[in-house]
Every structure is written in C-alpha cells, then in structure tokens.
Amino acid sequence: MADTVVKASGADSGKGQLMRRMWYFYILAWVIYSILIGFVIQIDGLSKGQFELKLVLYSELNTLPAAMMLALIWPLTAYIERKGLRPFAIVLIHLALSMVFGFLCHYLISSFMQFIEHGERIQESKPLSAYIWPYLYNLMMYGVVASIFHAVRASEARRAQAMAASQAQGLLVVAELASLRNKLNPHFLFNTLHSIIALVRKDTRAAEAALFRFSDMLRYVLDTEKGGSAHVALEEELNFVRDYLNLEALRLGPRLHVDWQLDEAANGYGLPALSVQPLVENSIKHAFNPRSQPGNLLIRTRLKAMRGVMEITIKDDGPGAELAAVQASTGIGVKTVERRLQLEYGQRAGFVMATAPGQGFEICLTIPLSSI
C-alpha cells in the first residue's frame, strides 16, 4: 500500500513538472514571437540603421491579449477530455471559438491598441482583404495552439496509461513471485519431513538429530516470509543448503560426497531465497535416492564482477536423463526456480540445464549482482 502511495505521488509530481515545462515554453514562445514581430514591423528602419524600442514594446503589448485568450484553451481541453466528446464535436467547438477569437483579436484588440496610441479609435477605409487575411491568420494561430494543447493532453494520457500498465504488471509479477514462493515452501517441508520419516524407521537417534536440524531450517524459511523480503545473501542460502545436506547425510550416510567450491567474494550478494536448495534437492532425489552406490555433488559459486553477475552451479554424477523428458516433467522445484529468476531479472539472469543418460545432471544459474 505504501509503495502504491509513493508511486501515485511520483506520478503527480511528474505531471506537475510537465505542466510547468509546458507553460514555460508557452510564455517563452510568445515572448520570442512578439519580439520577432517588433523587429519585422520596423525592418525598413533597421535597414537604415534606425531602431525604435517603442515598436518592440508595442508588439509585446499587442500580443499579450491573444496569448492570454489562447491560454484558456488549456482548461477547455481538460473539459473536453473529461466529457469524452467525439472528434466531430471537438472540431465544431474549436471552429466556433476560433471565429470568436479571430473577431476579438482583429476588431477589439486593434481598436484598443489604436485608442492607447492615439487616444481615440480611428476610422479607416481599408480594402476587404486587409480584414480577411488577419482574420485567417488569427484562425490559424488558434488552430496551432489548440492542436499543441490537445497533443500535450494526449501525450500525458499515454504516459499515465503506460505507467498504470507498468504498475499493474509489477503487481502481477509480485503476486506470481509470492505464489511461486508459497509453492516452494510446502514442497520443501513435505520432502524434508518425508526424509525424516524414512530415517525414523532406520535410526531413531539420527531422526531426533534431524528434527532439531530441521527446526533451524524451518526458522530460515519462516524468517524470509516474516521479513517480507524475498532476497537473502548467498552465504545465508548456502548455510541453509548445508543444513539440508547434513540432514540428508544422516539418511544417506557415506554415499553422499559434497564438493564445495565457493568464491567467498560472492557471499555478500543477494539472490531470491530458496533458489539453490531446490536444485540440490533435485540432485539428491534423482542422483542418490534411486541407487545405492556413492555419488558426488558439486556446489560451486563464482563472482564475475566484470560482467556484474555471479554464477552458481549444482552438478551431480548421477544417472542423468533426457533433457526433453526433464523439461516435460511435472516437478515444481527446478521449474519454479527458473520462473522466479525470469520474473525477478528477465534477460539479465541465466538458467542452463545440461543432462544426458549416464552423464549426470548440471544446472548453472547466472544472477545479476545486488547487495543485501
């Protein structure tokens, strides 16, 4: 909920910044336009080396009413957006208002400026074209400003929609990650309890020791849930794996040989909790449980700082399997870890399986570096 409030606040702040930039640009554009007009109307004098500041100030004052009236289009576009009017209705509204704007600019403003300059409105006899062209120019000015304001509104609407879609996607990812984590926890608990039950039939003392060790492992799982964080340091995950393997060693005895090849420099970096244990459990289940002869399990970590990743390899020398059969299996442990990495890191993470009949099973994880 707090994250949603922060994101909403950030969106409002971004919208406010956009509006400020738009109005800065609007004011600057009118200032530059009026200055340019001030120079154009005295271009003949400039060619003779004459410059009248009065004409520039006159131009500024003359364009101010038009700029103020056209600024009212902005709240009008907000009203149109709220009402959801059809394009045809929008065109009719702007067409009518542009005519009103053209009349006000050409008649009222010019009369007002003549009154300021001469103290009275001067009646002049002008050809019809002298009225039509300024009127059309004002219509065009209205159309340009209205189009710009509508474009800004549309751009802001697209940005808001994209942000909403991104937030919705983020919520879906969080929900799926939570669902996957919730699948892993019962999976781990059930399989570990099953191993302890099998041990009870063989050695009650070993089973009692396994229960104490299992309580420590259960505390790790519960702590990750209670803390609200799905990430742990690699060292914590490996300690959890050690407890699990020590528990399995009570059952498997001398058949289980573990080769730890750990890069201590990687220990402080984070990864999703329960990312390594399901892969180790997969090797125990498929490489050690089905046969009675000893086997080797390799757990290797490597820090690759230049690439900004760490690699974690789980490898056994068990019977292996056809890769297609493994990918088509219904087991959730390995597939859940792969899916979690995809959701957490996308293309930045790697998950590679290698296996074949008689050649063991190997999984290599590539996880972007992140501090805990």
XYZ file of C-alpha atoms in Angstrom:
372
model
C 0.000 0.000 0.000
C 2.847 2.371 0.870
C 4.507 1.603 -2.469
C 1.276 2.482 -4.256
C 1.083 5.828 -2.434
C 4.702 6.624 -3.303
C 4.145 5.756 -6.951
C 0.988 7.876 -7.094
C 2.843 10.779 -5.509
C 5.661 10.357 -8.018
C 3.155 10.358 -10.887
C 1.545 13.579 -9.614
C 4.971 15.188 -9.260
C 5.899 14.156 -12.802
C 2.643 15.588 -14.122
C 3.273 18.884 -12.291
C 6.752 19.150 -13.786
C 5.332 18.507 -17.257
C 2.771 21.282 -16.813
C 5.395 23.746 -15.596
C 7.647 22.998 -18.546
C 4.729 23.427 -20.934
C 3.809 26.833 -19.530
C 7.458 27.958 -19.536
C 7.623 27.001 -23.194
C 4.290 28.734 -23.922
C 5.389 32.013 -22.343
C 8.827 31.862 -23.948
C 7.300 31.185 -27.385
C 5.036 34.226 -27.101
C 7.870 36.476 -25.910
C 10.064 35.411 -28.832
C 7.136 35.793 -31.250
C 6.310 39.301 -30.066
C 9.958 40.390 -30.231
C 10.214 38.995 -33.739
C 7.080 40.894 -34.785
C 8.533 44.039 -33.215
C 11.604 43.753 -35.416
C 9.663 42.819 -38.549
C 7.394 45.881 -38.403
C 10.430 48.161 -38.344
C 12.549 46.250 -40.821
C 12.674 49.239 -43.136
C 14.031 51.399 -40.333
C 16.619 48.780 -39.404
C 17.908 48.754 -42.973
C 18.605 52.464 -42.483
C 20.213 51.971 -39.107
C 17.163 53.153 -37.147
C 15.718 51.221 -34.208
C 12.642 52.142 -32.181
C 12.259 50.370 -28.865
C 8.703 51.708 -28.722
C 7.688 49.433 -31.604
C 9.062 46.377 -29.802
C 7.160 47.279 -26.618
C 4.078 47.957 -28.705
C 4.387 44.499 -30.233
C 4.711 42.905 -26.770
C 1.601 44.702 -25.563
C -0.293 43.905 -28.746
C 0.302 40.131 -28.494
C -0.414 39.879 -24.761
C -4.254 39.727 -25.054
C -4.037 36.996 -27.711
C -1.649 34.960 -25.548
C -3.948 35.281 -22.540
C -7.071 34.311 -24.506
C -5.383 31.327 -26.143
C -4.189 30.125 -22.722
C -7.858 29.498 -21.906
C -7.807 26.647 -24.436
C -5.878 24.571 -21.902
C -8.728 24.252 -19.339
C -11.080 23.792 -22.297
C -9.104 20.738 -23.456
C -9.337 19.357 -19.895
C -13.125 19.739 -20.015
C -13.278 18.058 -23.425
C -11.114 15.209 -22.130
C -13.326 14.666 -19.077
C -16.510 14.656 -21.175
C -15.049 12.281 -23.734
C -16.519 14.200 -26.652
C -16.437 12.795 -30.170
C -13.890 14.211 -32.653
C -16.628 15.842 -34.725
C -17.962 17.705 -31.675
C -14.436 18.789 -30.729
C -13.862 20.209 -34.213
C -17.133 22.134 -34.104
C -16.308 23.617 -30.682
C -12.875 24.786 -31.778
C -14.173 26.087 -35.091
C -16.743 28.254 -33.344
C -14.279 29.505 -30.738
C -11.618 30.223 -33.345
C -14.062 32.523 -35.140
C -14.798 34.320 -31.892
C -11.083 34.584 -31.193
C -10.414 35.932 -34.707
C -13.063 38.602 -34.284
C -11.789 39.659 -30.849
C -8.188 39.809 -31.983
C -8.888 41.704 -35.178
C -11.551 44.113 -34.016
C -11.447 44.643 -30.268
C -7.692 44.382 -29.719
C -6.785 46.540 -32.727
C -9.339 49.153 -31.577
C -7.923 49.035 -28.056
C -4.354 49.469 -29.279
C -5.383 52.400 -31.527
C -7.035 54.026 -28.544
C -3.861 53.608 -26.483
C -1.709 55.044 -29.252
C -3.932 57.879 -30.484
C -6.407 58.404 -27.621
C -9.326 57.516 -29.886
C -10.426 54.869 -32.338
C -9.557 55.951 -35.857
C -11.970 55.028 -38.606
C -10.019 53.876 -41.621
C -11.237 52.819 -45.007
C -9.475 49.577 -45.868
C -9.984 47.039 -48.612
C -11.735 43.786 -47.670
C -8.509 41.801 -47.991
C -6.999 43.875 -45.187
C -9.621 42.334 -42.881
C -9.728 38.795 -44.266
C -6.009 37.961 -44.082
C -5.505 39.000 -40.430
C -8.709 37.141 -39.568
C -7.469 33.953 -41.246
C -4.099 34.402 -39.564
C -5.823 34.506 -36.170
C -7.817 31.368 -37.015
C -4.581 29.611 -37.877
C -2.977 30.810 -34.629
C -5.905 29.401 -32.659
C -5.672 26.080 -34.507
C -1.938 25.718 -33.817
C -2.268 26.406 -30.085
C -5.332 24.146 -29.736
C -3.528 21.348 -31.570
C -0.482 21.689 -29.322
C -2.596 21.619 -26.152
C -4.513 18.547 -27.330
C -1.225 16.855 -28.250
C 0.152 17.540 -24.757
C -3.042 16.132 -23.193
C -2.851 13.025 -25.381
C 0.830 12.537 -24.559
C 0.119 12.831 -20.831
C -2.763 10.343 -21.141
C -0.498 7.847 -22.931
C 2.177 8.302 -20.280
C -0.353 7.755 -17.489
C -1.699 4.647 -19.226
C 1.825 3.290 -19.691
C 2.608 3.925 -16.012
C -0.633 2.261 -14.927
C 0.099 -0.732 -17.144
C 3.635 -0.921 -15.739
C 2.337 -0.797 -12.164
C -0.284 -3.442 -12.944
C 2.395 -5.650 -14.495
C 4.575 -5.094 -11.428
C 1.718 -6.151 -9.156
C 1.161 -9.267 -11.264
C 4.852 -10.142 -11.054
C 4.850 -9.661 -7.275
C 1.738 -11.818 -6.965
C 3.215 -14.565 -9.126
C 6.502 -14.463 -7.226
C 4.618 -14.810 -3.947
C 2.656 -17.703 -5.400
C 5.836 -19.442 -6.554
C 7.485 -18.908 -3.167
C 4.419 -20.326 -1.456
C 4.641 -23.381 -3.693
C 8.289 -23.938 -2.809
C 7.807 -23.791 0.951
C 5.277 -26.656 1.260
C 7.288 -28.577 -1.341
C 10.418 -28.272 0.795
C 8.573 -29.080 4.037
C 6.855 -32.155 2.634
C 10.002 -33.626 1.090
C 12.122 -32.972 4.189
C 9.530 -34.494 6.525
C 9.321 -37.495 4.214
C 13.103 -37.953 4.542
C 12.876 -37.704 8.352
C 10.056 -40.257 8.451
C 12.183 -42.646 6.406
C 15.056 -42.050 8.840
C 12.862 -42.842 11.873
C 12.480 -46.409 10.641
C 16.259 -46.848 10.480
C 17.764 -44.821 13.310
C 15.640 -43.052 15.919
C 18.575 -41.104 17.346
C 19.536 -39.836 13.912
C 15.906 -38.932 13.325
C 15.877 -36.916 16.557
C 19.010 -35.026 15.467
C 17.402 -34.467 12.074
C 14.341 -32.926 13.709
C 16.491 -30.408 15.606
C 18.320 -29.527 12.413
C 15.021 -29.306 10.577
C 13.764 -26.759 13.124
C 16.695 -24.481 12.223
C 15.867 -24.866 8.549
C 12.214 -24.130 9.211
C 13.213 -20.961 11.077
C 15.119 -19.798 7.964
C 12.030 -20.305 5.789
C 9.759 -18.538 8.259
C 12.183 -15.636 8.722
C 12.247 -14.947 4.980
C 8.442 -14.942 4.970
C 8.122 -12.777 8.083
C 10.743 -10.279 6.936
C 8.711 -9.529 3.814
C 11.848 -9.750 1.669
C 12.242 -12.484 -0.918
C 16.012 -11.968 -1.087
C 18.808 -13.258 1.098
C 22.591 -13.148 0.968
C 24.214 -16.010 -0.897
C 26.025 -17.009 2.312
C 22.683 -17.437 4.135
C 21.275 -19.570 1.328
C 24.398 -21.752 1.322
C 24.191 -22.212 5.098
C 20.614 -23.347 4.614
C 21.791 -25.801 1.949
C 24.472 -27.103 4.363
C 21.818 -27.799 6.984
C 19.747 -29.597 4.400
C 22.684 -31.699 3.231
C 23.674 -32.524 6.811
C 20.125 -33.727 7.358
C 20.268 -35.830 4.191
C 23.692 -37.180 5.245
C 22.025 -38.742 8.300
C 19.942 -40.799 5.894
C 22.363 -41.379 3.015
C 25.483 -41.863 5.125
C 28.795 -42.301 3.257
C 27.068 -42.403 -0.112
C 26.862 -38.593 -0.182
C 30.047 -36.735 -1.107
C 29.783 -32.948 -1.437
C 32.443 -30.846 -3.123
C 32.145 -27.189 -2.098
C 33.942 -24.802 -4.468
C 32.914 -21.416 -3.155
C 34.050 -17.944 -4.095
C 33.859 -16.039 -0.799
C 33.751 -12.721 -2.657
C 30.236 -13.603 -3.830
C 28.847 -14.398 -0.375
C 27.515 -10.926 0.399
C 25.439 -10.551 -2.780
C 21.718 -11.233 -2.826
C 19.534 -13.765 -4.592
C 15.952 -14.990 -4.212
C 15.536 -17.174 -1.123
C 15.250 -20.911 -1.790
C 16.980 -20.616 -5.163
C 19.765 -23.145 -4.521
C 18.189 -25.684 -2.127
C 15.544 -26.956 -4.620
C 18.309 -27.620 -7.161
C 20.383 -29.516 -4.588
C 17.255 -31.417 -3.571
C 16.705 -32.299 -7.226
C 20.150 -33.925 -7.352
C 19.533 -35.800 -4.082
C 16.235 -37.090 -5.395
C 17.430 -38.210 -8.827
C 21.124 -38.995 -8.327
C 21.274 -40.523 -4.828
C 17.870 -41.869 -3.863
C 17.397 -44.287 -6.797
C 20.754 -46.076 -6.338
C 22.855 -47.489 -3.520
C 26.362 -46.617 -4.719
C 28.179 -43.430 -3.611
C 27.821 -40.271 -5.612
C 29.373 -36.825 -5.902
C 27.622 -33.487 -5.650
C 29.359 -30.278 -6.724
C 28.252 -26.871 -5.434
C 30.254 -24.047 -6.991
C 29.936 -20.275 -6.811
C 31.869 -17.737 -8.832
C 31.850 -13.957 -8.772
C 32.218 -12.367 -12.198
C 32.431 -8.708 -11.276
C 33.367 -7.543 -14.775
C 30.057 -8.925 -16.075
C 28.165 -7.845 -12.958
C 26.915 -11.359 -12.202
C 27.577 -14.360 -10.001
C 27.348 -17.954 -11.191
C 26.030 -20.833 -9.097
C 26.499 -24.380 -10.359
C 24.875 -27.541 -8.978
C 26.202 -30.735 -10.546
C 25.920 -34.429 -9.751
C 27.314 -37.591 -11.321
C 24.027 -39.473 -11.166
C 22.307 -41.407 -13.940
C 21.151 -38.262 -15.727
C 18.174 -38.173 -18.084
C 16.970 -36.961 -21.453
C 16.772 -33.165 -21.341
C 13.416 -33.163 -23.150
C 11.979 -35.535 -20.537
C 13.207 -33.281 -17.720
C 11.653 -30.212 -19.321
C 8.356 -32.055 -19.781
C 8.232 -33.369 -16.204
C 5.644 -32.138 -13.698
C 8.127 -31.447 -10.881
C 7.862 -27.923 -9.467
C 11.234 -27.402 -7.730
C 13.535 -26.721 -10.684
C 10.835 -25.095 -12.831
C 9.831 -22.764 -10.003
C 13.393 -21.541 -9.527
C 13.711 -20.885 -13.266
C 10.426 -18.969 -13.358
C 11.360 -16.863 -10.335
C 14.616 -15.814 -11.977
C 12.750 -14.856 -15.152
C 10.304 -12.705 -13.199
C 12.962 -11.121 -10.977
C 15.643 -10.365 -13.554
C 14.306 -11.034 -17.054
C 17.027 -11.409 -19.662
C 19.719 -10.412 -17.176
C 19.547 -13.808 -15.451
C 20.540 -17.182 -16.855
C 19.285 -20.705 -16.171
C 21.006 -23.502 -18.061
C 20.344 -27.228 -17.626
C 22.655 -29.901 -19.020
C 21.962 -33.612 -18.728
C 22.009 -36.844 -20.684
C 21.608 -40.507 -19.790
C 24.684 -41.665 -17.875
C 26.200 -38.147 -17.718
C 24.722 -36.702 -14.540
C 22.770 -33.505 -14.150
C 24.028 -29.906 -14.063
C 22.274 -26.594 -13.547
C 24.043 -23.235 -13.802
C 22.426 -20.049 -12.528
C 23.591 -16.607 -13.576
C 22.273 -13.899 -11.240
C 22.896 -10.126 -11.516
C 24.800 -8.694 -8.568
C 22.696 -6.933 -5.962
C 23.634 -6.033 -2.399
C 21.530 -7.038 0.608
